[in-house]
mmCIF file of C-alpha atoms and ligand atoms in Angstrom:
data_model
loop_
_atom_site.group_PDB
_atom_site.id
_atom_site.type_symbol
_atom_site.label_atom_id
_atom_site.label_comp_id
_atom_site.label_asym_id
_atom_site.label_seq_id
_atom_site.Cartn_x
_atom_site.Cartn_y
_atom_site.Cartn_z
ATOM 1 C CA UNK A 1 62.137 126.701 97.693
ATOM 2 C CA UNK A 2 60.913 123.270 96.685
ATOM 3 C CA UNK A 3 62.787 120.054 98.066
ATOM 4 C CA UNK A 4 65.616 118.995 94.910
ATOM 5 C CA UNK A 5 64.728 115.643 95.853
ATOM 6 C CA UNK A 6 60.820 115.055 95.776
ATOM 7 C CA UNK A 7 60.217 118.273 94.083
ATOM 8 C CA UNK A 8 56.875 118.024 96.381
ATOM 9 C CA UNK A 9 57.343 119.726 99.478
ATOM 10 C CA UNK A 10 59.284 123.141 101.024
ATOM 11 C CA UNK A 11 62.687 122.432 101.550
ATOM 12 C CA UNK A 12 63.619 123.146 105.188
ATOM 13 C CA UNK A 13 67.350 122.553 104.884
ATOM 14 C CA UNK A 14 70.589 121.357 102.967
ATOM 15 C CA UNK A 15 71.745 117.996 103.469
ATOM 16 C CA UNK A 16 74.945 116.658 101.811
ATOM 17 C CA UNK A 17 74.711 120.564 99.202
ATOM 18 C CA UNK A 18 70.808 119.359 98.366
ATOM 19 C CA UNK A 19 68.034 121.306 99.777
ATOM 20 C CA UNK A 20 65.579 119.268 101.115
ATOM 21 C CA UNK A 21 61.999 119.130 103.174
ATOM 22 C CA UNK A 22 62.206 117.491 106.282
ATOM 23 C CA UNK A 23 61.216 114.112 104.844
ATOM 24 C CA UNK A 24 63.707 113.661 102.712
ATOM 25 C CA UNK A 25 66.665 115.509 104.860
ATOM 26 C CA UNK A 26 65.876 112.829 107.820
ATOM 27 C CA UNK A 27 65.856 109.974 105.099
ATOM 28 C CA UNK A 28 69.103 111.186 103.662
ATOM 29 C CA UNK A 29 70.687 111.103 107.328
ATOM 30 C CA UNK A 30 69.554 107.908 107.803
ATOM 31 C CA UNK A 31 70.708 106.253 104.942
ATOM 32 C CA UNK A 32 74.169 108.429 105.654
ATOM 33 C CA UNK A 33 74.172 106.221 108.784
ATOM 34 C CA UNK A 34 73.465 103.456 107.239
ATOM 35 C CA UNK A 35 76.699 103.135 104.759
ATOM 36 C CA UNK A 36 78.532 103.592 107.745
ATOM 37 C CA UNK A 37 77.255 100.915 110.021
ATOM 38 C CA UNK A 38 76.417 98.332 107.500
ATOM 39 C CA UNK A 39 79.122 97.057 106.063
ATOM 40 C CA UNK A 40 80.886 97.208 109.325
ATOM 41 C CA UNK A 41 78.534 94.663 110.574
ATOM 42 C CA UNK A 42 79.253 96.165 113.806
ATOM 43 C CA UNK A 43 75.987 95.637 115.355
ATOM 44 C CA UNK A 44 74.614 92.300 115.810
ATOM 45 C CA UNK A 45 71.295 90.572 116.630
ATOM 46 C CA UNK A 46 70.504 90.835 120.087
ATOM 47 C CA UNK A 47 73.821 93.337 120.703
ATOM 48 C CA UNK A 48 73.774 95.192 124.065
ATOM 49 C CA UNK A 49 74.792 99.091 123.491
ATOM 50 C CA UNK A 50 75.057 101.932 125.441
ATOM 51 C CA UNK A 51 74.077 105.563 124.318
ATOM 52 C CA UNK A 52 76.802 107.943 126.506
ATOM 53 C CA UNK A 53 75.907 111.682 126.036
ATOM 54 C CA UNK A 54 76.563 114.811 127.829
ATOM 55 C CA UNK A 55 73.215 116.676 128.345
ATOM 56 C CA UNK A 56 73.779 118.994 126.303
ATOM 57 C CA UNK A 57 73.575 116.677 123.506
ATOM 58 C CA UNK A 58 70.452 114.688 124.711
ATOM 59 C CA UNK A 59 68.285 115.485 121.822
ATOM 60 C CA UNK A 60 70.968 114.703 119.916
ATOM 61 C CA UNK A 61 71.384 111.165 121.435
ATOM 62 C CA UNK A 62 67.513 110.475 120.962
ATOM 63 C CA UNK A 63 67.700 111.365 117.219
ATOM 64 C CA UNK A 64 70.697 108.481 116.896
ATOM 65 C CA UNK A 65 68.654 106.341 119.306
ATOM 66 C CA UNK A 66 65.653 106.604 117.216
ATOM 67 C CA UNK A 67 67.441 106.269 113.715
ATOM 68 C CA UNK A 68 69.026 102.815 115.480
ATOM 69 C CA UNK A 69 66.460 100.956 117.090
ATOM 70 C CA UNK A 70 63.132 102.222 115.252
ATOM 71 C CA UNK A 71 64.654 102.364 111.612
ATOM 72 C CA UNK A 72 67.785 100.705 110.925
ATOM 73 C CA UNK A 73 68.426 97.667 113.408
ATOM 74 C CA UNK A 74 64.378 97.516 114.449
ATOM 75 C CA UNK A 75 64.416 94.090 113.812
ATOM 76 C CA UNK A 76 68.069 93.437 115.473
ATOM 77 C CA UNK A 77 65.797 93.265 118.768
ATOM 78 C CA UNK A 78 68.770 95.202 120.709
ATOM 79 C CA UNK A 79 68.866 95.855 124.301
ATOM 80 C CA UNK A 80 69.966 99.564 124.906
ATOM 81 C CA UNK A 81 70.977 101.856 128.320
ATOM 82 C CA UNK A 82 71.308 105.359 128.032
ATOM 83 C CA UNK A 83 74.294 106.782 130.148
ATOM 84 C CA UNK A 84 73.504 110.779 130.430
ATOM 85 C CA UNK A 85 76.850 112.751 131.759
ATOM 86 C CA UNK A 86 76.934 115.847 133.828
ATOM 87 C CA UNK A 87 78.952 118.875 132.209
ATOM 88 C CA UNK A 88 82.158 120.094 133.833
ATOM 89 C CA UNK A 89 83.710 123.358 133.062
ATOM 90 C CA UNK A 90 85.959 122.294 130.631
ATOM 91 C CA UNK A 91 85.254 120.671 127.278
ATOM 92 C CA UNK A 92 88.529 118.183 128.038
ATOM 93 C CA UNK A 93 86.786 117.224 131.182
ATOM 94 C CA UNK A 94 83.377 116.570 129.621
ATOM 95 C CA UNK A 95 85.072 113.948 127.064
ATOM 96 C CA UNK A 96 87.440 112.225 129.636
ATOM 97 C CA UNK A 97 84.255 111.569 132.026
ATOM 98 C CA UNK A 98 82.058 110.531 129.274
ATOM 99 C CA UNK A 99 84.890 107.960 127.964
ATOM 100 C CA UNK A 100 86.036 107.281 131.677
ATOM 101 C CA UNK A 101 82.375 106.692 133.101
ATOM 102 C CA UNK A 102 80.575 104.687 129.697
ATOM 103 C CA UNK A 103 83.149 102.299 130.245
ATOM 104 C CA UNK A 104 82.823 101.746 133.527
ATOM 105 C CA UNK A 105 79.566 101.083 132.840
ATOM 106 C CA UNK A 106 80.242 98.944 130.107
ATOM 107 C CA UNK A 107 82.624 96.854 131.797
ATOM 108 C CA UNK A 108 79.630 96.255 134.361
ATOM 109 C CA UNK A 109 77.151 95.005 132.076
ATOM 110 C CA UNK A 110 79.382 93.544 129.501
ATOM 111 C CA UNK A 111 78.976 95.595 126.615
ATOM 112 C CA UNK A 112 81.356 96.573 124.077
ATOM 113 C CA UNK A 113 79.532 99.177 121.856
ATOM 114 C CA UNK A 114 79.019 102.487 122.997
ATOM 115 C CA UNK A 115 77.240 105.237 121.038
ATOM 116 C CA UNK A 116 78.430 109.251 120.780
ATOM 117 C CA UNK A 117 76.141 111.887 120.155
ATOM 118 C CA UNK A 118 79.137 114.344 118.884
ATOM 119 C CA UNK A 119 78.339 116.041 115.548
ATOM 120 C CA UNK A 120 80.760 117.135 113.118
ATOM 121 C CA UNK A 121 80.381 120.471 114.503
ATOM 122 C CA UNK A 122 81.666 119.470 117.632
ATOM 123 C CA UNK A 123 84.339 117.879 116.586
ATOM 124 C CA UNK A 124 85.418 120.486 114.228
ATOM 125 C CA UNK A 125 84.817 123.128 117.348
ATOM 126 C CA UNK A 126 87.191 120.543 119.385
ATOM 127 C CA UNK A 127 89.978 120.338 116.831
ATOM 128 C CA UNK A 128 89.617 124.442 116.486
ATOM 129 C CA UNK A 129 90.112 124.407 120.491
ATOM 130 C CA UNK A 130 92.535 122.122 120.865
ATOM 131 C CA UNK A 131 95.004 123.913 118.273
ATOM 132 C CA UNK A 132 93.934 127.152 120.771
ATOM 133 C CA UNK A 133 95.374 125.302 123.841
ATOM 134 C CA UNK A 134 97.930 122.785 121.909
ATOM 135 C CA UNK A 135 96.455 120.189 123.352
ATOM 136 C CA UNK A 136 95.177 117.075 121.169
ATOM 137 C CA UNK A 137 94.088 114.597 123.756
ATOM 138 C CA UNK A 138 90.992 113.300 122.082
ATOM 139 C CA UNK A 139 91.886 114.540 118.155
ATOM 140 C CA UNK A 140 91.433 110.855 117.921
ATOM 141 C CA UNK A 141 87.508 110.953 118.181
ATOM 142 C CA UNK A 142 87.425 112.982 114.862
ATOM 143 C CA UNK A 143 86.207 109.679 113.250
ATOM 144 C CA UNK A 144 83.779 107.143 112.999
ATOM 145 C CA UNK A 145 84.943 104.819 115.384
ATOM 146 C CA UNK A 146 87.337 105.297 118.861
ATOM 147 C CA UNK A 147 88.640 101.696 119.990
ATOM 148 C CA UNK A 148 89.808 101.385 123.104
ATOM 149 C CA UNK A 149 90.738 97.392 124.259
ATOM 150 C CA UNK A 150 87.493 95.678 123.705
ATOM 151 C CA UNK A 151 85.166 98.803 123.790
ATOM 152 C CA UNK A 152 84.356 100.933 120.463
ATOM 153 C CA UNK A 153 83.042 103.997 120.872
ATOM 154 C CA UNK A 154 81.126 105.030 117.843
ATOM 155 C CA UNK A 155 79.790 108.281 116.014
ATOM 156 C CA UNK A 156 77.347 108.508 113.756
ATOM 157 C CA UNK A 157 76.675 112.210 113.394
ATOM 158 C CA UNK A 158 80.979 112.498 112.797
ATOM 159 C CA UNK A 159 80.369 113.688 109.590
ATOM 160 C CA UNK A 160 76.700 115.475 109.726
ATOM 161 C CA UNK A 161 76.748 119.231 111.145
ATOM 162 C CA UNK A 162 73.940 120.229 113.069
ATOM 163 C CA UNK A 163 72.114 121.900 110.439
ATOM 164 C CA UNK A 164 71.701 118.819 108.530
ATOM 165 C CA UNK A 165 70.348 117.209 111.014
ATOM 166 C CA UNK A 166 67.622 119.884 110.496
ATOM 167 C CA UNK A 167 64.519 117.682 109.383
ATOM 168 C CA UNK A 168 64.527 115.903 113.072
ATOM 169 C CA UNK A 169 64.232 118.993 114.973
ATOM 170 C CA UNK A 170 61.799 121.386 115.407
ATOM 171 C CA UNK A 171 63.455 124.177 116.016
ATOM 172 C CA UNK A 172 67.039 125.815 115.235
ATOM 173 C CA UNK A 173 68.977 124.214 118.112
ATOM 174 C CA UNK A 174 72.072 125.308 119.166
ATOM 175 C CA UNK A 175 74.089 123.698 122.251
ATOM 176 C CA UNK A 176 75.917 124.943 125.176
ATOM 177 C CA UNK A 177 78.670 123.300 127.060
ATOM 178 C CA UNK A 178 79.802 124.967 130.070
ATOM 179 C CA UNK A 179 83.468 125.630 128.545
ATOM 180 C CA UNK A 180 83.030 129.223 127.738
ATOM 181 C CA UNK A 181 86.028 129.156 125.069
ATOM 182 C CA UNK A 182 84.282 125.771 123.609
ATOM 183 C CA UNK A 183 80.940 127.748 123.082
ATOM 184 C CA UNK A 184 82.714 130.502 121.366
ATOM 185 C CA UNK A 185 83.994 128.772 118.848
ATOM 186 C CA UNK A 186 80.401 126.642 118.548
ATOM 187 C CA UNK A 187 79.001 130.589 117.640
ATOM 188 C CA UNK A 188 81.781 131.539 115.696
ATOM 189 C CA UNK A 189 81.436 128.070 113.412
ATOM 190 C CA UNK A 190 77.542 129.035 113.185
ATOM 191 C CA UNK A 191 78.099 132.476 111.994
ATOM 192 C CA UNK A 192 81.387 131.544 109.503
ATOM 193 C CA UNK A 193 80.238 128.045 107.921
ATOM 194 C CA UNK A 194 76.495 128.629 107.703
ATOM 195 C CA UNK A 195 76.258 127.933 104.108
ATOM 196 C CA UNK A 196 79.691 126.223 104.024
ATOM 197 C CA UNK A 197 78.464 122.967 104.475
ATOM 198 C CA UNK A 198 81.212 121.038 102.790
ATOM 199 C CA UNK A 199 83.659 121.984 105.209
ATOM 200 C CA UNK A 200 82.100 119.894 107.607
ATOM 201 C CA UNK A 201 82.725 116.890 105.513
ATOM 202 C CA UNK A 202 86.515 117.613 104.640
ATOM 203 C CA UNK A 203 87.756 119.039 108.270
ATOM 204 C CA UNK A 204 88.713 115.223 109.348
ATOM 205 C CA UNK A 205 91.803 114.838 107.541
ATOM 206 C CA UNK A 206 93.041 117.682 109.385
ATOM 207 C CA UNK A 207 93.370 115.411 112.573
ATOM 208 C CA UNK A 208 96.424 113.679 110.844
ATOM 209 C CA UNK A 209 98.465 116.513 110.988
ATOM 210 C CA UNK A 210 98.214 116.566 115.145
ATOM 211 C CA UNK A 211 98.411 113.055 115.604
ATOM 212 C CA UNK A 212 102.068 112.855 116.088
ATOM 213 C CA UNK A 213 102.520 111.590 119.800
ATOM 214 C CA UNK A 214 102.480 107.601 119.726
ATOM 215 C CA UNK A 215 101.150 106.694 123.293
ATOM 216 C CA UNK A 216 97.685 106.687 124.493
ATOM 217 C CA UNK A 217 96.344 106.308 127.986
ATOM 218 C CA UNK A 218 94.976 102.942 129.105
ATOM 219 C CA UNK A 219 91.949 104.549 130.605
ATOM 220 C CA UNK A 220 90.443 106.845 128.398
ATOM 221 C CA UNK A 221 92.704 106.604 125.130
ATOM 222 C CA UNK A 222 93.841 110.126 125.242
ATOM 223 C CA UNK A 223 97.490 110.874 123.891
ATOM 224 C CA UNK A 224 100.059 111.340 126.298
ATOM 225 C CA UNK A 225 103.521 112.974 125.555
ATOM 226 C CA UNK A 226 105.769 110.034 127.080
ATOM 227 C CA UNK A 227 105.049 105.732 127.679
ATOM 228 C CA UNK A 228 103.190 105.681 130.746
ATOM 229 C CA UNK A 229 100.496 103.778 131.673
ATOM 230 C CA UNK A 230 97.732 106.748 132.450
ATOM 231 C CA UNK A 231 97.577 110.178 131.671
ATOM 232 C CA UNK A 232 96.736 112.575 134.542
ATOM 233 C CA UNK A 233 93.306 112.190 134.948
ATOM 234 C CA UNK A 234 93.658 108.336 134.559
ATOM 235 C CA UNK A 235 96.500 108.107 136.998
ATOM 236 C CA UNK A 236 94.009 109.822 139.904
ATOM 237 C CA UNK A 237 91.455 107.388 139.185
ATOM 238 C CA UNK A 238 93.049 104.142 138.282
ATOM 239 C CA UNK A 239 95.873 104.824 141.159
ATOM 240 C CA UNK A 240 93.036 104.155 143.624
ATOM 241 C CA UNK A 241 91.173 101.740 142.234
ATOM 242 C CA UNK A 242 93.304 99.508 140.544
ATOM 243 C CA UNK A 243 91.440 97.418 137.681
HETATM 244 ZN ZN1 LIG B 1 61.524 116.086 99.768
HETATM 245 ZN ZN1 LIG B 2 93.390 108.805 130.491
#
């Protein structure tokens, strides 16, 4: 099948319900990127930001690195550090240390942007598992942007499933946490919403319906059932080592 978009080359993929060669997919993605950081004006010249990933999602990371400092903010002249995470057994985990440990780091180096290499995919597969254990800590990441204090924690791919994403990668990738419940309902997503692509632009709303607890933690921004300062995790850490 020939690319709907330069009618030149194969089409390798389907990007926003358009097949498309690889050319054009990547070029879609980055101009998808593009609306969202723009007007925003999030980024400025000279901005220090951090790319936090777990590596699981490294290649994933690299394809937002490269879309941010070689195409769309070349000329911005940013200074970037790449914060790669260790996976724990449990998806929960793996999000608390990545939020807990980027802002750390952050709060070292005085940086206030931090970049998320979480793909609508993931986030669908997280609000799927946290319905499964009734527990909506992070539902709040199902976005664009997740502001806690001074720090924003931002992500690109929110809205673009793996399989758009497509025209960067050389082969089919699929990733593996080390939450065994987590990667079964990565499969089961792959196997159900193959050619379903639109669900991966429409699942967000959902998050709405499970954001019904007011408080957040202080230290990673999860939601917590009554006004305390931390929420479990927190408490262990920040009890210690008082900021
Ligand atoms: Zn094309
Ligand atoms: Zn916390």
């Amino acid at each position: 099948m020939i690319c709907e978009r330069c009618n030149k080359r194969e089409a390798v993929t389907v990007v926003g319900g358009r097949r498309l060669c690889s050319l054009c997919a990547k070029d879609e993605i980055i101009k998808r990127v593009k609306r969202e950081l723009y007007p925003s004006k999030i980024i400025s010249y000279q901005d220090k930001i951090i790319f936090a990933y777990p590596s699981y999602l490294k290649l994933i990371s690299d394809i937002i690195k490269n879309i941010l400092i070689s195409k769309i903010y070349s000329k911005f002249d940013l200074e970037y550090y790449e914060l790669q995470i260790e996976p724990q057994s449990s998806i929960t985990d793996d999000i608390w240390n990545i939020i807990i440990k980027s802002r750390a780091f952050a709060e070292k180096y005085n940086i206030h942007k931090i970049f998320l290499p979480f793909t609508a995919d993931f986030l669908m597969a997280y609000l799927l598992y946290s319905i499964i254990n009734q527990e909506y800590t992070y539902i709040q990441l199902i976005g664009f942007e997740y502001n806690l204090s001074n720090t924003s924690f931002l992500i690109p791919f929110y809205n673009t499933s793996l399989q758009e994403l497509q025209g960067f990668l050389m082969n089919d990738v699929y990733f593996q946490t080390r939450d065994e419940v987590f990667n079964d309902i990565l499969s089961w997503e792959k196997d159900m919403l193959k050619e379903n692509y639109e669900l991966f632009h429409a699942f967000h709303n959902s998050k709405k319906l499970f954001e019904r607890k007011e408080y957040r933690c202080e230290g990673c921004g999860g939601i917590i059932n009554s006004p305390v300062k931390y929420c479990e995790r927190c408490s262990l850490v920040y009890s210690s080592h008082p900021y």
